[in-house]
Amino acid sequence: MYNKKTRRLFMKKRISIIFLTFLFILTLSILLTACVSDSEGKYTVSFDTNGGSVVASQTVKDGERIQKPDEPTKDGYKFWGWYKPNGDRWSFVMEVDSDVTLIAKWKPVAYKINYHLNGGINAEENPIEYVAGQDVVLYPAKNPGYKFDGWYDTSDFSGEKIEYIDGSQKKNIQLYAKWSGSGLVYTLSSDGSYAILEAYKGMESVVVVDKIYQGVLVTEIADKVFARKSTITQISVPNSVKKIGVGAFSECPKLKIVDLPQRLNVISNDLFSGCTNLSSMEIPASVTEIGDNAFSGCRSIKQITIPQAVTKIGDNAFKFCSEITKLEIPSSVTSLGAGAFSGCSKLQSVNIPSGITELKDNLFQGCASIVKLEIPASVTNFGEGVFDGCAKLEGVKIPSSQTIIGNRLFKDCKSITEIEIPSSVTHIGAAAFANCSRLKKVNIPTGIKVISDNLFYNCSRLESITIVDGVTEIGYDAFYNCISLTKLEIPDTVKKIGDYAFSGCDGLKDMFIPSYVDQIGRNVLLGSDNLKSLTLPFLGGGEGSDGTKDLKYTFGSTIPTSLEKVTINGGIVSGKPFTGADNIKEVYFGASVEFGSGAIFYECKSLTKVSGFSGSEINNLMFYNCVKLQNFVIPKSVTTINHKAFKNCKALEQIVIGENVTYIGDNVFEDCTSLSIKCRVDALPSTWHVNWNISNCPVEWGY
């Protein structure tokens, strides 16, 4: 039997156990409730990419929308969208109301198959595209008279023959049909012989034209029969062939060797044009004419012999034959075409036959290695650019029979130091000596009337030149950047001087432009920074009083900064013609000069002397800020002195105002701190502005 104490202890312990059990159950209930509450109303959307790149799942609350993920990728396929398991397309504006797995759908990418048939006909069974994972069996193409040798993936048929397309490649495919057989189609001509009239269909590297076909001679190859055939390296043409058409072998990039028939009379136009690998050529002795562009661009030919029977070499016949170093032109040749040897950059030695009467346009243009060249007396005419770019040419004797020197004749002939032009020459074309950077001496014949545009452009070592009487015009850029030219006399016959004519002539110190010149272009002396003295027949513009610029002769931006003395013999002077001419000290005007409106000497800070001014008015701000002007005699012609005419002429010491001056504006002598004024009149006229002498300069009346 338990005593009371034991019983109480037992009951106490029992109550503790019951209480703890209750607490445990309560805590567990709360936790379970929290878990249920936390997961309640949330759903997971998973993405099955069906072999594509991984897309992470998303969890959202009931009724919310999921974010559209980046599209997955799968090699060889295009992503086609997300779908439910039941096949319905999922839209990302839809609300989520349950867990769901979205499945990616894909569409195979179609790759193109490009067939290069080389004259053949493709099999109808050959598809023009395939999809990833799908192998394609290839069928042979057809070409009458040829055997199909298979499909290749390179134009030169290197590598292995392709029997089928492996669908795992997943790329566009290029296929080239290879054929065996001669590839030559012979056609019976009206004269009973055979000719090759159709384009060559073969793929062989070595081509041999038959001499006899079906018992009959082959005598002709038509225009462009072998043109642009990339496989041909060698061609042999039999002696039976008398005629080969225009461009028959043109642009065959791998062609190296050609055997021509010995009965051929004409190398046709463009025959070998663009055959960049043609390395050797024997022109048959029977040939009498080499056509236009016949060997143009044959940059691998190093040596070629022109037969004695040749009488004519066509335009651009050997243009850009850049490896040829020597050419012997036979005496039989009487005509050399324009640009015949242009771009032959390594050509060092060439002769001109005595039967040639004309050197046509661009004949030796770009022949940068020619040092010397004899011109026969038979030549009476030079075309344009004949020696343009002959950088090493040291000199050419121009025949005494020559009357015209064409445009660009010696342009960029950087090694020529002296040229003697015969007295027979009456015209020298534009840029004839441009960029002849070593030219020191050249004469201008008495028959020349025009110094053409760009004639001596950038002839930086030209030291002296005489412009003869009779010249009426000096063209634009005529002496541009002739930095060594120290003296230039312009004859009285000159009427016109073009834009930039003497621009950049740093060596010129004095320039006298005769009074007969009635037109001066823009920026004639721009950059002639050492010019000290300039005499002009007129001033053809400048900055007008309204701020506009005269395009004819913008003196403000043109006048050299070094110029100290200017003489103007005629014309109308107005505006601000000396704007920016900070070094001008003396200005002289001729008797025929007329004066218009404008601050003519505005801010001529070095000006000390003005002579010959004969205007009736001294304009507003006319001598503004001429801080070194010490004396100025107001001529009797002046009746009006306007607003601030002499403002800030701090060095001006004395000025005499004549009795003819009826009006003086306000602030005329403002800040003239050294000035004393002498007036011919006895007292201040009522017509003068009350502030005419705002700075209170000392005045002597009745002088």
XYZ file of C-alpha atoms in Angstrom:
703
model
C 0.000 0.000 0.000
C 1.233 3.429 -0.897
C 1.364 5.966 1.769
C -0.017 9.422 1.146
C 3.359 10.947 0.343
C 4.134 8.349 -2.260
C 0.758 8.777 -3.765
C 1.152 12.511 -4.089
C 4.508 12.070 -5.824
C 3.019 9.589 -8.235
C 0.118 11.880 -9.083
C 2.488 14.784 -9.612
C 4.634 12.813 -11.995
C 1.587 11.636 -13.897
C 0.313 15.178 -14.330
C 3.767 16.284 -15.662
C 3.760 13.501 -18.237
C 0.246 14.380 -19.364
C 1.198 18.066 -19.633
C 4.353 17.379 -21.633
C 2.405 15.076 -23.924
C -0.127 17.814 -24.488
C 2.609 20.339 -25.308
C 4.205 17.913 -27.808
C 0.882 17.300 -29.562
C 0.166 21.040 -29.656
C 3.600 21.900 -31.120
C 3.348 19.147 -33.728
C -0.095 20.374 -34.709
C 1.177 23.919 -35.141
C 4.104 22.760 -37.295
C 1.879 20.605 -39.476
C -0.559 23.452 -39.891
C 2.290 25.800 -40.903
C 3.586 23.336 -43.461
C 0.165 22.822 -44.955
C -0.399 26.582 -44.996
C 2.979 27.262 -46.687
C 2.456 24.797 -49.554
C -1.197 25.424 -50.061
C -1.998 27.221 -53.476
C 1.493 26.893 -55.081
C 2.239 24.953 -58.289
C 5.349 23.877 -60.170
C 5.736 24.210 -63.947
C 8.450 21.966 -65.380
C 9.961 22.130 -68.880
C 10.730 19.017 -70.914
C 13.004 20.299 -73.724
C 12.774 17.046 -75.656
C 16.511 16.793 -76.285
C 17.212 20.526 -76.252
C 19.123 22.676 -73.797
C 17.948 22.670 -70.154
C 15.249 25.102 -68.984
C 14.730 25.557 -65.217
C 11.301 24.864 -63.668
C 9.237 27.650 -62.102
C 6.968 27.721 -58.987
C 4.087 30.190 -58.832
C 1.005 30.794 -56.744
C -2.418 29.672 -57.812
C -3.718 31.946 -60.591
C -0.358 33.545 -61.395
C 1.479 33.388 -64.719
C 4.923 31.962 -65.308
C 7.698 33.968 -66.928
C 8.465 33.031 -70.537
C 11.938 31.447 -70.458
C 14.645 31.890 -73.085
C 14.063 29.563 -76.000
C 16.031 26.318 -75.741
C 18.330 25.263 -78.553
C 18.785 21.978 -80.338
C 21.354 21.368 -83.047
C 19.670 20.950 -86.436
C 16.255 22.055 -85.241
C 14.251 25.221 -84.818
C 12.248 25.667 -81.591
C 8.515 25.488 -82.344
C 6.968 26.302 -78.937
C 5.802 24.803 -75.601
C 2.911 22.336 -75.450
C 0.851 20.626 -72.740
C 0.872 16.831 -72.491
C -2.535 16.814 -74.207
C -1.043 18.558 -77.257
C -2.461 22.044 -76.642
C -0.042 24.918 -77.203
C 0.845 26.789 -74.024
C 0.426 30.544 -73.957
C 2.340 32.527 -71.380
C -0.693 34.690 -70.699
C -2.392 31.620 -69.220
C -2.788 31.317 -65.417
C -1.362 28.289 -63.576
C -3.892 26.248 -61.569
C -2.011 22.973 -61.143
C 1.379 21.367 -61.480
C 2.207 20.868 -65.151
C 5.060 19.755 -67.410
C 5.429 21.670 -70.699
C 6.978 19.824 -73.614
C 9.149 21.510 -76.283
C 8.323 20.889 -79.931
C 10.938 21.198 -82.675
C 10.949 21.601 -86.441
C 13.923 20.247 -88.395
C 16.030 22.920 -90.152
C 16.156 22.572 -93.942
C 19.675 22.941 -95.417
C 20.263 23.867 -99.054
C 21.987 21.673 -101.623
C 23.575 23.758 -104.413
C 24.495 21.822 -107.555
C 27.231 23.112 -109.901
C 26.508 21.094 -113.038
C 29.358 22.379 -115.255
C 27.258 22.121 -118.393
C 25.272 19.055 -117.367
C 21.639 18.389 -116.429
C 20.710 17.346 -112.893
C 18.771 14.190 -112.064
C 15.157 14.877 -111.095
C 15.577 12.671 -108.018
C 18.219 14.932 -106.484
C 16.602 17.187 -103.834
C 17.507 20.841 -103.398
C 17.457 20.643 -99.578
C 17.650 18.180 -96.689
C 16.868 18.180 -92.976
C 19.006 17.251 -90.008
C 19.196 13.538 -89.380
C 18.061 12.658 -92.903
C 20.643 11.055 -95.196
C 20.295 11.893 -98.909
C 21.254 9.492 -101.699
C 22.718 11.325 -104.720
C 21.904 10.394 -108.303
C 24.202 11.023 -111.318
C 23.735 14.075 -113.535
C 23.695 13.806 -117.332
C 25.681 15.516 -120.079
C 25.446 14.153 -123.638
C 28.823 12.995 -124.878
C 30.395 12.913 -121.411
C 30.843 10.402 -118.652
C 29.687 11.455 -115.197
C 32.586 10.921 -112.784
C 30.743 11.813 -109.607
C 29.884 14.593 -107.186
C 32.591 16.508 -105.296
C 32.409 19.243 -102.688
C 35.254 21.331 -104.191
C 35.475 22.991 -107.595
C 38.869 21.399 -108.288
C 37.515 17.929 -107.426
C 40.049 17.317 -104.710
C 39.058 14.937 -101.953
C 36.775 11.932 -102.162
C 33.757 11.389 -104.373
C 30.481 12.005 -102.530
C 27.874 9.220 -102.846
C 25.353 10.569 -100.343
C 24.800 13.487 -97.970
C 25.210 12.611 -94.312
C 22.250 14.160 -92.485
C 24.354 14.762 -89.399
C 26.379 17.494 -91.183
C 23.735 20.154 -90.535
C 25.028 22.729 -93.053
C 24.446 23.955 -96.607
C 26.154 21.756 -99.208
C 27.980 22.682 -102.443
C 28.232 19.868 -105.005
C 30.277 19.953 -108.228
C 29.665 17.596 -111.133
C 32.802 16.105 -112.669
C 32.827 14.956 -116.271
C 35.319 13.092 -118.399
C 35.668 13.468 -122.129
C 37.099 16.192 -124.415
C 34.395 18.725 -123.622
C 34.822 20.167 -127.098
C 31.860 20.475 -129.456
C 32.819 20.698 -133.130
C 30.410 22.350 -135.575
C 30.614 22.093 -139.363
C 31.065 25.550 -140.907
C 29.734 26.807 -144.234
C 33.205 26.568 -145.766
C 33.329 22.859 -145.059
C 35.753 23.039 -142.129
C 35.001 22.477 -138.462
C 34.888 25.167 -135.786
C 34.480 25.172 -132.015
C 31.532 27.504 -131.499
C 30.067 26.306 -128.201
C 31.539 26.939 -124.769
C 33.916 24.267 -123.524
C 32.131 21.849 -121.155
C 35.025 19.736 -120.005
C 36.768 19.754 -116.660
C 40.225 18.670 -117.748
C 43.296 20.665 -116.790
C 45.063 20.008 -120.109
C 43.069 20.707 -123.273
C 44.177 19.640 -126.745
C 42.156 20.926 -129.698
C 41.934 18.374 -132.507
C 43.558 19.240 -135.803
C 41.179 16.970 -137.724
C 37.642 16.048 -136.689
C 35.836 13.347 -138.657
C 38.381 13.705 -141.427
C 38.013 17.499 -141.757
C 40.349 20.295 -140.583
C 39.440 22.377 -137.531
C 40.090 26.033 -138.466
C 38.337 28.279 -135.930
C 37.714 28.813 -132.216
C 34.855 31.220 -131.529
C 34.567 34.037 -128.967
C 34.925 33.098 -125.276
C 34.910 29.329 -125.860
C 37.275 28.701 -122.940
C 36.551 31.899 -120.970
C 36.370 31.635 -117.168
C 37.266 27.939 -117.063
C 38.908 27.543 -113.679
C 40.342 24.036 -114.221
C 42.414 24.625 -117.370
C 46.183 24.908 -116.896
C 47.384 24.197 -120.452
C 45.906 24.551 -123.944
C 47.330 23.357 -127.247
C 45.843 24.721 -130.478
C 46.887 23.021 -133.774
C 48.328 24.849 -136.779
C 45.130 24.206 -138.733
C 43.367 26.941 -136.725
C 43.470 30.320 -138.479
C 41.178 32.320 -136.239
C 40.681 32.526 -132.479
C 37.798 34.733 -131.324
C 37.540 37.590 -128.845
C 38.257 36.595 -125.250
C 38.525 32.913 -126.161
C 40.879 32.187 -123.232
C 40.064 35.191 -121.046
C 39.908 34.956 -117.264
C 41.243 31.416 -116.999
C 42.956 31.922 -113.629
C 45.043 28.708 -113.683
C 46.104 28.794 -117.325
C 49.918 28.740 -117.513
C 50.921 27.408 -120.929
C 49.390 28.008 -124.374
C 50.574 26.696 -127.743
C 49.190 28.922 -130.500
C 48.936 27.942 -134.194
C 51.630 29.200 -136.539
C 49.032 30.374 -139.096
C 47.384 32.853 -136.732
C 47.309 36.451 -138.004
C 45.555 38.283 -135.178
C 45.772 38.041 -131.405
C 42.139 38.980 -130.822
C 40.822 41.513 -128.334
C 40.829 40.230 -124.728
C 42.270 36.895 -125.873
C 44.223 36.283 -122.656
C 42.791 39.108 -120.556
C 42.804 38.228 -116.869
C 44.888 35.054 -117.234
C 46.797 35.904 -114.098
C 48.969 32.750 -114.042
C 49.987 32.717 -117.705
C 53.749 32.519 -117.322
C 55.063 32.156 -120.868
C 53.859 33.030 -124.334
C 55.318 32.615 -127.805
C 53.441 34.789 -130.256
C 53.536 33.132 -133.711
C 55.657 34.857 -136.354
C 52.574 35.070 -138.579
C 50.800 37.534 -136.265
C 50.390 41.054 -137.657
C 48.112 42.567 -135.025
C 47.781 42.355 -131.236
C 44.275 43.397 -130.201
C 42.916 45.554 -127.414
C 43.449 44.109 -123.908
C 44.972 40.997 -125.487
C 47.266 40.311 -122.509
C 45.760 42.757 -120.017
C 46.220 41.572 -116.446
C 48.630 38.752 -117.319
C 50.714 39.621 -114.309
C 52.833 36.436 -114.335
C 54.340 36.875 -117.820
C 57.971 37.907 -117.428
C 59.083 37.918 -121.037
C 57.330 38.202 -124.371
C 58.643 38.617 -127.912
C 56.689 40.689 -130.401
C 57.134 39.267 -133.941
C 58.593 41.322 -136.783
C 55.334 41.113 -138.751
C 53.295 43.025 -136.160
C 52.137 46.465 -137.326
C 49.601 47.324 -134.643
C 49.442 46.914 -130.866
C 45.977 47.680 -129.493
C 44.698 49.690 -126.549
C 45.763 48.294 -123.151
C 47.282 45.299 -124.930
C 49.840 44.623 -122.169
C 48.194 46.600 -119.372
C 49.184 45.424 -115.877
C 51.708 42.886 -117.172
C 53.583 43.806 -114.044
C 56.417 41.236 -114.301
C 57.684 42.196 -117.769
C 61.032 44.001 -117.508
C 61.976 44.415 -121.170
C 60.116 44.885 -124.443
C 61.519 45.153 -127.947
C 59.001 46.630 -130.323
C 59.890 45.858 -133.960
C 60.265 48.617 -136.535
C 57.226 47.242 -138.373
C 54.897 48.613 -135.680
C 53.232 51.871 -136.754
C 50.513 52.115 -134.117
C 50.680 51.811 -130.329
C 47.275 51.864 -128.651
C 46.261 53.973 -125.678
C 47.494 52.472 -122.416
C 49.243 49.664 -124.294
C 51.907 49.264 -121.585
C 50.210 51.022 -118.675
C 50.737 49.440 -115.290
C 53.847 47.508 -116.384
C 55.461 48.537 -113.132
C 58.705 46.537 -113.591
C 59.287 47.486 -117.224
C 62.761 49.024 -117.424
C 63.613 48.961 -121.108
C 61.362 49.672 -124.089
C 61.868 51.284 -127.481
C 59.559 53.337 -129.653
C 59.870 52.549 -133.390
C 60.581 55.380 -135.814
C 57.309 54.756 -137.640
C 55.237 55.870 -134.665
C 53.697 59.330 -135.118
C 51.612 59.536 -131.940
C 52.064 58.500 -128.326
C 48.481 57.886 -127.278
C 46.818 58.450 -123.929
C 48.354 56.686 -120.910
C 50.761 54.694 -123.098
C 53.327 54.200 -120.310
C 51.197 55.255 -117.343
C 52.406 53.649 -114.127
C 55.617 52.266 -115.663
C 57.461 53.168 -112.491
C 60.766 51.458 -113.409
C 61.528 53.122 -116.773
C 64.595 55.347 -116.438
C 65.244 56.512 -120.004
C 63.170 56.621 -123.171
C 64.090 57.884 -126.626
C 61.312 59.606 -128.561
C 61.781 59.407 -132.348
C 61.458 62.521 -134.489
C 58.464 60.959 -136.220
C 56.315 61.538 -133.129
C 54.287 64.718 -133.607
C 51.650 64.308 -130.935
C 51.552 63.334 -127.270
C 48.274 62.173 -125.766
C 47.190 62.578 -122.167
C 49.094 60.927 -119.327
C 51.631 59.196 -121.588
C 54.302 59.092 -118.854
C 52.006 59.608 -115.860
C 53.482 57.794 -112.859
C 56.864 56.976 -114.441
C 58.529 57.707 -111.118
C 62.100 56.802 -112.179
C 62.039 58.458 -115.599
C 64.920 60.937 -115.599
C 64.143 62.758 -118.782
C 62.554 62.683 -122.197
C 63.639 64.670 -125.213
C 60.548 66.149 -126.750
C 60.849 66.275 -130.562
C 61.063 69.690 -132.204
C 58.012 68.835 -134.291
C 55.801 68.611 -131.213
C 52.996 71.193 -131.010
C 50.874 69.931 -128.115
C 51.781 68.476 -124.725
C 48.766 66.624 -123.365
C 47.189 66.644 -119.927
C 49.163 64.771 -117.229
C 51.989 64.050 -119.683
C 54.708 63.913 -116.995
C 52.492 63.814 -113.903
C 54.158 62.035 -110.945
C 57.478 61.748 -112.792
C 59.362 62.280 -109.558
C 62.902 61.848 -110.960
C 62.816 64.436 -113.755
C 64.926 67.484 -112.886
C 64.839 69.433 -116.140
C 62.596 69.566 -119.205
C 63.219 71.477 -122.403
C 60.040 72.229 -124.291
C 60.615 73.036 -127.976
C 59.496 76.386 -129.357
C 57.006 74.620 -131.625
C 54.746 73.796 -128.658
C 51.676 76.035 -128.438
C 49.693 74.217 -125.748
C 50.613 72.441 -122.517
C 47.761 70.475 -120.936
C 46.498 70.468 -117.363
C 48.717 68.838 -114.706
C 51.356 68.082 -117.337
C 54.130 68.404 -114.718
C 52.090 67.938 -111.526
C 53.946 66.235 -108.662
C 57.291 66.345 -110.476
C 58.852 66.846 -107.077
C 62.481 67.072 -108.349
C 61.832 69.338 -111.321
C 64.039 72.414 -111.000
C 64.035 73.940 -114.441
C 61.540 74.149 -117.285
C 60.950 76.685 -120.034
C 57.656 77.957 -121.367
C 57.687 78.578 -125.143
C 56.575 81.914 -126.565
C 53.553 80.383 -128.275
C 51.880 79.387 -125.007
C 48.710 81.350 -124.196
C 47.497 79.536 -121.073
C 49.312 78.218 -118.004
C 46.933 75.297 -117.537
C 45.272 74.120 -114.331
C 47.588 72.195 -111.960
C 50.440 72.589 -114.449
C 53.213 72.745 -111.833
C 51.153 71.445 -108.902
C 53.457 70.388 -106.039
C 56.664 70.913 -108.019
C 58.359 71.566 -104.715
C 61.896 72.064 -106.121
C 61.007 74.367 -108.997
C 63.193 77.407 -108.357
C 62.449 79.751 -111.221
C 60.259 80.015 -114.277
C 59.535 82.716 -116.819
C 55.964 83.280 -117.856
C 56.327 84.631 -121.372
C 54.549 87.617 -122.899
C 51.398 86.471 -124.614
C 50.126 84.319 -121.765
C 46.586 85.476 -120.965
C 45.555 83.079 -118.215
C 47.078 81.286 -115.226
C 44.871 78.343 -114.228
C 43.787 77.109 -110.804
C 46.463 75.380 -108.714
C 48.945 76.213 -111.482
C 51.866 76.735 -109.055
C 50.294 75.177 -105.960
C 52.901 74.302 -103.298
C 55.897 75.334 -105.400
C 57.708 76.040 -102.153
C 61.137 76.671 -103.755
C 59.877 79.286 -106.192
C 61.404 82.592 -105.078
C 60.549 84.871 -107.968
C 57.730 85.005 -110.467
C 57.068 87.763 -112.973
C 53.584 87.958 -114.422
C 53.468 89.665 -117.832
C 51.027 92.465 -118.668
C 49.187 90.165 -121.092
C 47.672 88.087 -118.261
C 43.946 88.768 -117.768
C 42.899 85.979 -115.415
C 44.441 84.182 -112.427
C 42.609 81.082 -111.182
C 41.820 79.796 -107.696
C 44.802 78.773 -105.526
C 47.188 79.633 -108.387
C 50.121 80.491 -106.065
C 48.837 78.885 -102.885
C 51.578 77.447 -100.672
C 54.422 79.224 -102.496
C 56.421 79.795 -99.316
C 59.502 81.065 -101.155
C 57.771 84.058 -102.749
C 58.501 87.331 -100.986
C 57.239 89.827 -103.551
C 54.292 89.536 -105.917
C 53.336 92.047 -108.585
C 50.044 91.408 -110.340
C 49.771 93.728 -113.358
C 46.957 96.211 -113.773
C 45.614 94.393 -116.835
C 44.472 91.429 -114.737
C 40.697 91.708 -114.396
C 39.881 88.425 -112.648
C 41.553 86.931 -109.583
C 40.264 83.648 -108.144
C 39.822 82.463 -104.580
C 42.724 81.854 -102.202
C 45.335 82.746 -104.803
C 48.039 83.177 -102.155
C 46.707 80.920 -99.399
C 49.643 79.552 -97.401
C 52.283 81.710 -99.113
C 53.427 82.625 -95.645
C 56.662 84.469 -96.450
C 55.162 87.016 -98.832
C 56.127 90.532 -97.754
C 54.916 92.739 -100.594
C 51.870 92.404 -102.837
C 50.729 94.641 -105.682
C 47.196 94.099 -106.970
C 45.328 95.732 -109.837
C 42.122 95.588 -107.796
C 40.583 94.041 -104.737
C 37.861 91.708 -105.920
C 35.836 91.241 -102.777
C 36.592 90.343 -99.186
C 34.318 90.453 -96.165
C 31.434 92.794 -96.904
C 29.955 95.298 -94.480
C 27.072 92.883 -93.913
C 29.467 90.074 -92.954
C 29.051 88.083 -96.175
C 32.006 86.660 -98.063
C 32.726 87.250 -101.731
C 33.544 83.846 -103.222
C 35.595 85.439 -105.978
C 38.454 86.495 -103.775
C 38.067 86.033 -100.054
C 40.935 88.186 -99.009
C 40.432 87.724 -95.305
C 41.271 84.026 -95.355
C 43.656 84.256 -98.288
C 46.101 86.995 -97.488
C 49.368 85.541 -96.159
C 50.020 86.330 -92.513
C 53.526 87.490 -93.378
C 52.388 90.163 -95.859
C 53.684 93.623 -94.906
C 53.028 95.748 -97.966
C 50.071 95.876 -100.346
C 49.610 98.016 -103.418
C 46.175 98.155 -105.039
C 45.978 99.875 -108.402
C 42.298 99.656 -109.247
C 38.861 98.304 -108.482
C 36.498 98.939 -105.589
C 37.734 98.500 -102.030
C 35.041 97.836 -99.446
C 34.108 95.662 -96.485
C 37.007 94.294 -94.424
C 39.482 93.154 -97.087
C 42.436 92.930 -94.682
C 40.770 90.910 -91.943
C 43.400 88.692 -90.335
C 46.317 90.432 -92.073
C 48.016 91.183 -88.786
C 51.447 92.009 -90.276
C 50.434 94.564 -92.908
C 52.387 97.774 -92.364
C 51.867 99.745 -95.549
C 48.937 100.016 -97.962
C 49.127 102.011 -101.204
C 46.160 102.843 -103.424
C 46.337 103.834 -107.084
C 44.522 106.836 -108.485
C 41.756 104.756 -110.088
C 40.748 102.934 -106.896
C 37.179 103.532 -105.693
C 36.156 103.192 -102.057
C 32.903 101.690 -100.836
C 31.421 101.092 -97.409
C 33.027 99.030 -94.686
C 35.739 99.067 -92.035
C 38.517 98.679 -94.580
C 41.469 98.686 -92.130
C 39.600 97.104 -89.223
C 42.107 95.778 -86.652
C 45.179 96.109 -88.890
C 47.312 96.118 -85.767
C 50.664 96.561 -87.571
C 49.501 99.263 -90.002
C 51.755 102.344 -89.970
C 51.093 103.973 -93.326
C 48.200 104.444 -95.753
C 48.833 106.330 -98.980
C 46.554 107.242 -101.859
C 43.217 107.106 -100.024
C 40.777 109.250 -102.022
C 37.326 108.363 -100.702
C 34.698 110.902 -99.731
C 33.946 109.202 -96.418
C 35.974 107.661 -93.639
C 33.621 104.837 -92.748
C 32.453 103.523 -89.386
C 35.326 101.780 -87.559
C 37.510 102.221 -90.634
C 40.778 102.389 -88.654
C 39.483 100.658 -85.537
C 42.303 99.289 -83.356
C 45.083 100.284 -85.773
C 47.277 100.658 -82.716
C 50.523 101.438 -84.606
C 49.155 104.017 -87.036
C 51.025 107.263 -86.237
C 49.997 109.598 -89.027
C 47.158 109.842 -91.486
C 46.530 112.712 -93.849
C 42.840 113.230 -94.438
C 42.560 114.116 -98.141
C 40.522 117.040 -99.434
C 38.059 114.576 -100.947
C 36.758 113.597 -97.486
C 33.539 115.283 -96.348
C 32.402 112.812 -93.689
C 34.143 111.005 -90.827
C 31.845 108.401 -89.320
C 31.265 106.662 -85.981
C 34.426 105.484 -84.145
C 36.491 105.758 -87.330
C 39.817 106.034 -85.421
C 38.843 104.349 -82.152
C 41.803 102.957 -80.185
C 44.475 104.305 -82.553
C 46.749 104.776 -79.558
C 49.883 105.711 -81.559
C 48.140 108.304 -83.743
C 49.930 111.577 -82.953
C 48.479 114.167 -85.278
C 45.609 114.504 -87.667
C 44.539 117.483 -89.764
C 40.828 117.938 -90.500
C 40.192 120.063 -93.585
C 37.491 122.639 -94.126
C 35.658 120.282 -96.508
C 34.680 117.965 -93.647
C 31.047 118.807 -92.944
C 30.194 115.945 -90.592
C 32.016 114.017 -87.883
C 30.187 111.235 -86.028
C 30.304 110.223 -82.389
C 33.354 108.775 -80.608
C 35.517 109.125 -83.723
C 38.767 109.556 -81.748
C 37.835 107.487 -78.683
C 40.892 106.179 -76.790
C 43.347 107.948 -79.130
C 45.563 108.718 -76.151
C 48.483 110.317 -78.076
C 46.478 112.396 -80.534
C 46.442 116.122 -81.123
C 43.903 117.437 -83.640
C 44.344 120.384 -85.983
C 41.230 121.791 -87.642
C 41.233 124.169 -90.627
C 37.934 125.667 -89.532
C 37.915 128.376 -86.846
C 35.200 126.909 -84.632
C 33.231 123.748 -84.001
C 30.687 123.275 -86.821
C 27.125 122.658 -85.689
C 26.914 119.602 -87.950
C 29.545 117.692 -85.989
C 28.352 115.246 -83.359
C 28.469 116.533 -79.802
C 30.675 113.556 -78.792
C 32.982 113.702 -81.777
C 35.974 114.204 -79.456
C 34.793 111.992 -76.610
C 38.337 111.501 -75.272
C 39.026 115.254 -75.170
C 42.104 115.164 -77.375
C 43.747 118.606 -77.648
C 42.333 120.594 -80.590
C 43.827 123.559 -82.467
C 41.201 125.571 -84.393
C 41.954 127.697 -87.432
C 45.109 125.764 -88.230
